[in-house]
Structures are given as structure tokens and as C-alpha cells.
PDB file of C-alpha atoms in Angstrom:
ATOM      1  CA  MET U   7     -32.005   8.990  -2.026  1.00 60.00           C
ATOM      2  CA  ASP U   8     -30.089   8.374  -5.270  1.00 73.00           C
ATOM      3  CA  ILE U   9     -26.509   9.624  -4.759  1.00 82.00           C
ATOM      4  CA  GLN U  10     -24.275   9.615  -7.827  1.00 83.00           C
ATOM      5  CA  VAL U  11     -20.595   8.816  -7.270  1.00 89.00           C
ATOM      6  CA  GLU U  12     -18.580  10.519 -10.055  1.00 88.00           C
ATOM      7  CA  ASP U  13     -15.231   8.964  -9.184  1.00 93.00           C
ATOM      8  CA  VAL U  14     -13.205   7.635  -6.229  1.00 95.00           C
ATOM      9  CA  ARG U  15      -9.447   7.653  -5.607  1.00 95.00           C
ATOM     10  CA  ILE U  16      -6.798   6.967  -2.990  1.00 95.00           C
ATOM     11  CA  ARG U  17      -4.600  10.088  -2.774  1.00 94.00           C
ATOM     12  CA  ALA U  18      -1.154   9.703  -1.237  1.00 94.00           C
ATOM     13  CA  ILE U  19      -0.558  12.237   1.526  1.00 92.00           C
ATOM     14  CA  LEU U  20       2.768  11.106   2.993  1.00 89.00           C
ATOM     15  CA  SER U  21       5.809  11.650   0.763  1.00 86.00           C
ATOM     16  CA  THR U  22       6.888   8.000   1.172  1.00 81.00           C
ATOM     17  CA  TYR U  23       3.756   6.885  -0.681  1.00 83.00           C
ATOM     18  CA  ARG U  24       3.597   9.571  -3.396  1.00 82.00           C
ATOM     19  CA  LYS U  25       6.033   7.876  -5.776  1.00 79.00           C
ATOM     20  CA  ARG U  26       4.862   4.325  -5.111  1.00 78.00           C
ATOM     21  CA  ILE U  27       3.160   2.254  -7.748  1.00 77.00           C
ATOM     22  CA  PRO U  28       0.605   0.954  -7.017  1.00 82.00           C
ATOM     23  CA  MET U  29      -0.839   3.653  -4.718  1.00 87.00           C
ATOM     24  CA  THR U  30      -1.660   1.773  -1.518  1.00 91.00           C
ATOM     25  CA  GLU U  31      -2.174   4.378   1.228  1.00 95.00           C
ATOM     26  CA  GLY U  32      -3.756   7.791   1.603  1.00 95.00           C
ATOM     27  CA  TYR U  33      -6.999   9.743   1.823  1.00 96.00           C
ATOM     28  CA  VAL U  34     -10.111   8.222   0.261  1.00 97.00           C
ATOM     29  CA  GLU U  35     -11.484  10.985  -1.960  1.00 96.00           C
ATOM     30  CA  VAL U  36     -14.742  11.238  -3.889  1.00 96.00           C
ATOM     31  CA  LYS U  37     -15.243  13.545  -6.864  1.00 94.00           C
ATOM     32  CA  ASP U  38     -18.285  15.742  -6.291  1.00 92.00           C
ATOM     33  CA  GLY U  39     -19.236  18.438  -8.804  1.00 90.00           C
ATOM     34  CA  GLY U  40     -15.780  18.137 -10.385  1.00 91.00           C
ATOM     35  CA  LYS U  41     -13.970  18.695  -7.045  1.00 94.00           C
ATOM     36  CA  TRP U  42     -12.206  16.044  -4.958  1.00 96.00           C
ATOM     37  CA  LYS U  43     -13.512  15.824  -1.387  1.00 95.00           C
ATOM     38  CA  GLN U  44     -12.543  13.771   1.646  1.00 95.00           C
ATOM     39  CA  ILE U  45     -14.884  11.479   3.611  1.00 95.00           C
ATOM     40  CA  CYS U  46     -15.443  12.163   7.317  1.00 94.00           C
ATOM     41  CA  ASN U  47     -14.246   9.218   9.433  1.00 93.00           C
ATOM     42  CA  THR U  48     -16.765   9.544  12.305  1.00 90.00           C
ATOM     43  CA  GLU U  49     -19.060   6.885  10.761  1.00 90.00           C
ATOM     44  CA  TRP U  50     -16.365   4.921   8.891  1.00 94.00           C
ATOM     45  CA  SER U  51     -15.912   1.172   9.476  1.00 95.00           C
ATOM     46  CA  PRO U  52     -13.308  -1.489   8.520  1.00 95.00           C
ATOM     47  CA  LEU U  53     -15.915  -2.965   6.124  1.00 95.00           C
ATOM     48  CA  ASN U  54     -15.837   0.283   4.138  1.00 96.00           C
ATOM     49  CA  ALA U  55     -12.024   0.100   3.963  1.00 96.00           C
ATOM     50  CA  ARG U  56     -12.291  -3.495   2.698  1.00 94.00           C
ATOM     51  CA  VAL U  57     -14.496  -2.320  -0.193  1.00 94.00           C
ATOM     52  CA  ILE U  58     -12.177   0.586  -1.076  1.00 95.00           C
ATOM     53  CA  CYS U  59      -9.077  -1.643  -1.115  1.00 93.00           C
ATOM     54  CA  GLY U  60     -10.937  -4.315  -3.078  1.00 91.00           C
ATOM     55  CA  MET U  61     -12.171  -1.940  -5.772  1.00 90.00           C
ATOM     56  CA  PHE U  62      -8.577  -0.878  -6.455  1.00 89.00           C
ATOM     57  CA  GLY U  63      -7.476  -4.504  -6.784  1.00 86.00           C
ATOM     58  CA  PHE U  64      -6.002  -4.988  -3.294  1.00 90.00           C
ATOM     59  CA  PRO U  65      -6.918  -8.188  -1.407  1.00 89.00           C
ATOM     60  CA  GLY U  66      -6.735  -6.681   2.082  1.00 88.00           C
ATOM     61  CA  GLU U  67      -6.161  -3.666   4.302  1.00 92.00           C
ATOM     62  CA  ARG U  68      -3.745  -2.961   7.156  1.00 92.00           C
ATOM     63  CA  LYS U  69      -3.213  -0.490  10.000  1.00 93.00           C
ATOM     64  CA  TYR U  70      -1.542   2.854   9.394  1.00 93.00           C
ATOM     65  CA  ASN U  71       0.016   5.576  11.558  1.00 93.00           C
ATOM     66  CA  ALA U  72      -3.071   7.636  12.487  1.00 93.00           C
ATOM     67  CA  ARG U  73      -1.024  10.212  14.435  1.00 93.00           C
ATOM     68  CA  VAL U  74       0.787  11.437  11.310  1.00 93.00           C
ATOM     69  CA  TYR U  75      -2.490  11.912   9.424  1.00 93.00           C
ATOM     70  CA  LYS U  76      -3.991  13.779  12.384  1.00 91.00           C
ATOM     71  CA  MET U  77      -1.112  16.265  12.256  1.00 90.00           C
ATOM     72  CA  PHE U  78      -1.510  16.660   8.495  1.00 89.00           C
ATOM     73  CA  ALA U  79      -5.279  17.310   8.749  1.00 87.00           C
ATOM     74  CA  ARG U  80      -4.646  20.042  11.332  1.00 86.00           C
ATOM     75  CA  ARG U  81      -2.255  21.819   8.959  1.00 87.00           C
ATOM     76  CA  ARG U  82      -4.517  21.696   5.885  1.00 84.00           C
ATOM     77  CA  LYS U  83      -8.244  22.141   6.255  1.00 85.00           C
ATOM     78  CA  PRO U  84     -10.042  19.248   4.555  1.00 87.00           C
ATOM     79  CA  SER U  85     -13.066  19.695   2.301  1.00 91.00           C
ATOM     80  CA  TYR U  86     -15.606  17.041   3.252  1.00 93.00           C
ATOM     81  CA  TRP U  87     -18.073  15.117   1.119  1.00 93.00           C
ATOM     82  CA  ASP U  88     -21.683  15.486   2.308  1.00 90.00           C
ATOM     83  CA  TYR U  89     -22.299  11.756   2.670  1.00 92.00           C
ATOM     84  CA  ALA U  90     -21.543   8.899   5.041  1.00 91.00           C
ATOM     85  CA  VAL U  91     -20.731   5.413   3.735  1.00 94.00           C
ATOM     86  CA  ASN U  92     -22.141   2.143   5.077  1.00 95.00           C
ATOM     87  CA  CYS U  93     -20.803  -0.978   3.293  1.00 95.00           C
ATOM     88  CA  THR U  94     -21.349  -4.650   4.091  1.00 94.00           C
ATOM     89  CA  GLY U  95     -17.791  -5.418   2.903  1.00 91.00           C
ATOM     90  CA  ASN U  96     -18.870  -7.432  -0.168  1.00 86.00           C
ATOM     91  CA  GLU U  97     -19.598  -4.595  -2.605  1.00 89.00           C
ATOM     92  CA  ALA U  98     -17.480  -4.304  -5.754  1.00 86.00           C
ATOM     93  CA  HIS U  99     -17.551  -0.470  -5.676  1.00 89.00           C
ATOM     94  CA  LEU U 100     -18.235   2.359  -3.217  1.00 93.00           C
ATOM     95  CA  SER U 101     -21.297   3.388  -5.256  1.00 91.00           C
ATOM     96  CA  SER U 102     -22.953   0.030  -4.370  1.00 91.00           C
ATOM     97  CA  CYS U 103     -22.721   0.802  -0.634  1.00 94.00           C
ATOM     98  CA  LYS U 104     -25.472   2.504   1.330  1.00 94.00           C
ATOM     99  CA  LEU U 105     -24.822   6.240   1.185  1.00 93.00           C
ATOM    100  CA  GLY U 106     -26.584   8.764   3.410  1.00 89.00           C
ATOM    101  CA  GLN U 107     -26.374  12.359   4.587  1.00 81.00           C
ATOM    102  CA  VAL U 108     -23.734  12.919   7.252  1.00 75.00           C
ATOM    103  CA  SER U 109     -25.098  14.202  10.521  1.00 64.00           C
ATOM    104  CA  PRO U 110     -24.449  16.825  11.817  1.00 55.00           C
ATOM    105  CA  LEU U 111     -22.582  18.256   8.793  1.00 47.00           C
ATOM    106  CA  LYS U 112     -23.241  21.867   7.906  1.00 49.00           C
ATOM    107  CA  SER U 113     -22.170  22.962   4.435  1.00 47.00           C
ATOM    108  CA  ASN U 114     -18.806  21.141   4.488  1.00 48.00           C
ATOM    109  CA  VAL U 115     -17.540  23.137   7.470  1.00 53.00           C
ATOM    110  CA  THR U 116     -17.257  20.450  10.139  1.00 60.00           C
ATOM    111  CA  CYS U 117     -16.824  16.706  10.468  1.00 85.00           C
ATOM    112  CA  GLY U 118     -18.158  16.411  13.998  1.00 75.00           C
ATOM    113  CA  GLY U 119     -14.650  16.275  15.481  1.00 77.00           C
ATOM    114  CA  GLY U 120     -13.514  13.634  13.007  1.00 87.00           C
ATOM    115  CA  LEU U 121     -10.760  13.489  10.393  1.00 93.00           C
ATOM    116  CA  PRO U 122     -10.507  12.528   6.712  1.00 95.00           C
ATOM    117  CA  VAL U 123     -10.784   8.796   6.035  1.00 96.00           C
ATOM    118  CA  VAL U 124      -7.441   7.083   5.365  1.00 97.00           C
ATOM    119  CA  VAL U 125      -6.972   3.568   3.983  1.00 97.00           C
ATOM    120  CA  SER U 126      -3.825   1.494   3.810  1.00 96.00           C
ATOM    121  CA  CYS U 127      -4.144  -1.466   1.453  1.00 94.00           C
ATOM    122  CA  VAL U 128      -2.054  -4.598   1.020  1.00 91.00           C
ATOM    123  CA  PRO U 129      -1.154  -5.244  -2.630  1.00 85.00           C
ATOM    124  CA  GLY U 130      -1.431  -8.782  -3.981  1.00 80.00           C
ATOM    125  CA  ARG U 131       1.884 -10.604  -4.431  1.00 74.00           C
ATOM    126  CA  ASP U 132       1.907  -9.983  -8.206  1.00 68.00           C
ATOM    127  CA  PHE U 133       1.414  -6.233  -7.679  1.00 65.00           C
ATOM    128  CA  ALA U 134       3.627  -5.566  -4.674  1.00 64.00           C
ATOM    129  CA  PRO U 135       5.767  -2.399  -4.934  1.00 60.00           C
ATOM    130  CA  THR U 136       9.250  -2.987  -6.321  1.00 57.00           C
ATOM    131  CA  PRO U 137      12.188  -3.115  -6.021  1.00 51.00           C
ATOM    132  CA  THR U 138      12.756  -4.623  -2.582  1.00 46.00           C
ATOM    133  CA  PRO U 139      15.241  -7.435  -1.942  1.00 49.00           C
ATOM    134  CA  MET U 140      13.313 -10.675  -1.634  1.00 47.00           C
ATOM    135  CA  THR U 141      13.576 -12.072   1.874  1.00 48.00           C
ATOM    136  CA  GLY U 142      13.569 -15.785   2.619  1.00 47.00           C
ATOM    137  CA  PHE U 143       9.968 -15.474   3.808  1.00 44.00           C
ATOM    138  CA  ARG U 144       8.842 -13.829   0.575  1.00 47.00           C
ATOM    139  CA  LYS U 145      10.720 -16.406  -1.492  1.00 46.00           C
ATOM    140  CA  ALA U 146       8.925 -19.191   0.336  1.00 43.00           C
ATOM    141  CA  PHE U 147       5.630 -17.342  -0.104  1.00 43.00           C
ATOM    142  CA  ARG U 148       6.189 -16.968  -3.846  1.00 47.00           C
ATOM    143  CA  GLN U 149       7.156 -20.622  -4.315  1.00 48.00           C
ATOM    144  CA  GLU U 150       4.084 -21.951  -2.512  1.00 59.00           C
ATOM    145  CA  GLN U 151       1.962 -24.129  -4.792  1.00 65.00           C
ATOM    146  CA  PRO U 152      -1.311 -22.267  -5.486  1.00 74.00           C
ATOM    147  CA  LEU U 153      -4.525 -24.250  -5.022  1.00 85.00           C
ATOM    148  CA  VAL U 154      -6.604 -22.071  -7.349  1.00 87.00           C
ATOM    149  CA  ARG U 155      -5.809 -20.431 -10.696  1.00 86.00           C
ATOM    150  CA  LEU U 156      -7.433 -18.591 -13.616  1.00 87.00           C
ATOM    151  CA  ARG U 157      -7.121 -19.905 -17.174  1.00 86.00           C
ATOM    152  CA  GLY U 158      -8.328 -18.828 -20.616  1.00 84.00           C
ATOM    153  CA  GLY U 159      -8.796 -15.104 -19.860  1.00 81.00           C
ATOM    154  CA  ALA U 160      -7.611 -12.342 -22.181  1.00 82.00           C
ATOM    155  CA  ILE U 161      -6.349 -10.092 -19.367  1.00 80.00           C
ATOM    156  CA  VAL U 162      -4.778 -10.451 -15.896  1.00 80.00           C
ATOM    157  CA  GLY U 163      -7.477 -11.230 -13.350  1.00 83.00           C
ATOM    158  CA  GLU U 164      -9.894 -12.865 -15.791  1.00 86.00           C
ATOM    159  CA  GLY U 165     -10.356 -16.533 -16.550  1.00 87.00           C
ATOM    160  CA  ARG U 166     -11.940 -19.900 -15.896  1.00 88.00           C
ATOM    161  CA  VAL U 167     -11.527 -20.870 -12.223  1.00 90.00           C
ATOM    162  CA  GLU U 168      -9.533 -24.068 -11.769  1.00 89.00           C
ATOM    163  CA  VAL U 169      -8.823 -25.821  -8.469  1.00 89.00           C
ATOM    164  CA  LEU U 170      -5.986 -28.233  -7.658  1.00 88.00           C
ATOM    165  CA  LYS U 171      -7.202 -31.496  -6.104  1.00 87.00           C
ATOM    166  CA  ASN U 172      -5.238 -34.737  -5.742  1.00 87.00           C
ATOM    167  CA  GLY U 173      -2.494 -33.330  -7.999  1.00 87.00           C
ATOM    168  CA  GLU U 174      -4.892 -32.507 -10.876  1.00 89.00           C
ATOM    169  CA  TRP U 175      -6.406 -29.217 -12.023  1.00 89.00           C
ATOM    170  CA  GLY U 176     -10.168 -29.216 -12.557  1.00 88.00           C
ATOM    171  CA  THR U 177     -12.980 -26.715 -13.071  1.00 87.00           C
ATOM    172  CA  ILE U 178     -15.830 -26.055 -10.658  1.00 84.00           C
ATOM    173  CA  CYS U 179     -19.552 -26.072 -11.460  1.00 84.00           C
ATOM    174  CA  ASP U 180     -21.110 -22.604 -11.766  1.00 82.00           C
ATOM    175  CA  ASP U 181     -24.287 -23.519  -9.847  1.00 84.00           C
ATOM    176  CA  HIS U 182     -24.782 -20.815  -7.175  1.00 84.00           C
ATOM    177  CA  TRP U 183     -21.705 -18.993  -8.570  1.00 87.00           C
ATOM    178  CA  SER U 184     -22.030 -15.341  -7.565  1.00 87.00           C
ATOM    179  CA  LEU U 185     -20.081 -12.100  -7.270  1.00 85.00           C
ATOM    180  CA  MET U 186     -19.356 -13.020  -3.651  1.00 82.00           C
ATOM    181  CA  SER U 187     -17.887 -16.411  -4.685  1.00 85.00           C
ATOM    182  CA  ALA U 188     -15.833 -14.715  -7.406  1.00 87.00           C
ATOM    183  CA  THR U 189     -14.562 -12.169  -4.873  1.00 84.00           C
ATOM    184  CA  VAL U 190     -13.283 -14.972  -2.594  1.00 84.00           C
ATOM    185  CA  VAL U 191     -11.242 -16.346  -5.533  1.00 87.00           C
ATOM    186  CA  CYS U 192     -10.008 -12.898  -6.601  1.00 85.00           C
ATOM    187  CA  ARG U 193      -8.862 -11.971  -3.097  1.00 81.00           C
ATOM    188  CA  GLU U 194      -7.118 -15.326  -2.706  1.00 81.00           C
ATOM    189  CA  LEU U 195      -5.225 -14.559  -5.910  1.00 82.00           C
ATOM    190  CA  GLY U 196      -4.331 -11.057  -4.664  1.00 79.00           C
ATOM    191  CA  LEU U 197      -6.640  -9.320  -7.148  1.00 83.00           C
ATOM    192  CA  GLY U 198      -9.066  -7.491  -4.847  1.00 80.00           C
ATOM    193  CA  THR U 199     -12.837  -7.527  -5.364  1.00 82.00           C
ATOM    194  CA  ALA U 200     -14.394  -9.298  -8.343  1.00 86.00           C
ATOM    195  CA  LYS U 201     -16.042  -7.001 -10.893  1.00 83.00           C
ATOM    196  CA  GLU U 202     -18.152  -9.710 -12.536  1.00 85.00           C
ATOM    197  CA  ALA U 203     -19.066 -13.365 -11.954  1.00 85.00           C
ATOM    198  CA  LEU U 204     -19.208 -15.010 -15.396  1.00 80.00           C
ATOM    199  CA  SER U 205     -21.099 -18.241 -15.882  1.00 77.00           C
ATOM    200  CA  GLY U 206     -22.129 -20.583 -18.704  1.00 73.00           C
ATOM    201  CA  GLY U 207     -18.585 -21.652 -19.611  1.00 67.00           C
ATOM    202  CA  ARG U 208     -17.855 -18.351 -21.390  1.00 64.00           C
ATOM    203  CA  LEU U 209     -14.114 -18.821 -20.870  1.00 62.00           C
ATOM    204  CA  GLY U 210     -14.031 -22.479 -21.844  1.00 63.00           C
ATOM    205  CA  GLN U 211     -15.374 -25.631 -20.197  1.00 62.00           C
TER     206      GLN U 211
END
């Protein structure tokens, strides 16, 4: 079954998150026929949350207060998407995950006793919400010497991968370089899931 995903977003539900940039917590919503719909959480897994956070540039996910969202869902009736999501955790986008008909879902009326899917993502250190006074821990975290970096890219999050070894920066060979390898580097740098794994020295030897 070929299911087209028009668009995906994280929509802030709690007022504390509505004014935050970047948007890190809220309902996962999929645009379907021009309308935003929620995903039923009865078949949702942490691997799906990893993909959602990654596609928005967040390196990881964290726990959230489920009780508050339960109360909110009771007050406002959600409109559910017809499909369940099954990701391996390595996909760059929700549309690359296995999507199938939710069962038993009858014309968007029920979610089998479930609730709308919520994700809470951890922003990378360069994209953490501001302004918060920097604690000693965060200062130490910021001053840590990175072991991997990107060089030669035109935009943030793009570049030739360089690794620090014995006090010197060097490149790595692109044999067996894949989207999964690139994602490991991107998440380490706080950039979420890799969109593309370039090879052939396109960003300099």
C-alpha cells in the first residue's frame, strides 16, 4: 500500500512550549487531505519517536508528563490519522517508515482506547532554547573538546567529516559510508538524523 505523507509537524499543546524556539514537545501531527490529524498511540514505539525527533534535527528524545496530555485529550476530541507507524529508528523521515492501516479504527472515531502520540525531543547543544543561565555543568559540557567536526559545508549541519586523533584532525575514508553512518555523526553533533550521506570527496578531500 503506497501511503503519501503530505507533511508532518510537532504541535505544542502545553502553553509552556508554545512560545519556545525550537519546538521540542507536543502532538505529532500528519497532514492528510489538507487537514492536520493526530496519530493514535496504541501501536507507537520509542523507535518511532526517535525518527520524529531526528527528522526535526533533534539528537534524542526524553520522557514527558503523560498525565497532562491525557487530561488535554479528554477535553478536546482528537481527529486521528488512519494509519499506524512502524519505524526501525534509522529512517530519515516518517514517510520512509512502514505505514499500515490502524486496526480497529472506524472512520476516525476511535483510537482503541489510546491517545494522540506525543514526543518530547532534546535539542542539540547549538540549538537549545535560550535564554537560560548557563550552569557549571553546561559550561563544562560546552567546553568539552569535540572528537568529530564538519568542515567545508555551505550551511550548518553539512560538511566533510573530520575526526580528532592523537591531537590532529583527519578525514575518514568513505568506503561503506551510508546514511546510517552519517546519522551517527549528525546525532553526535546534536543535529538529528542525516538527510544525505555524501561521498566522493564532494566537500573537499
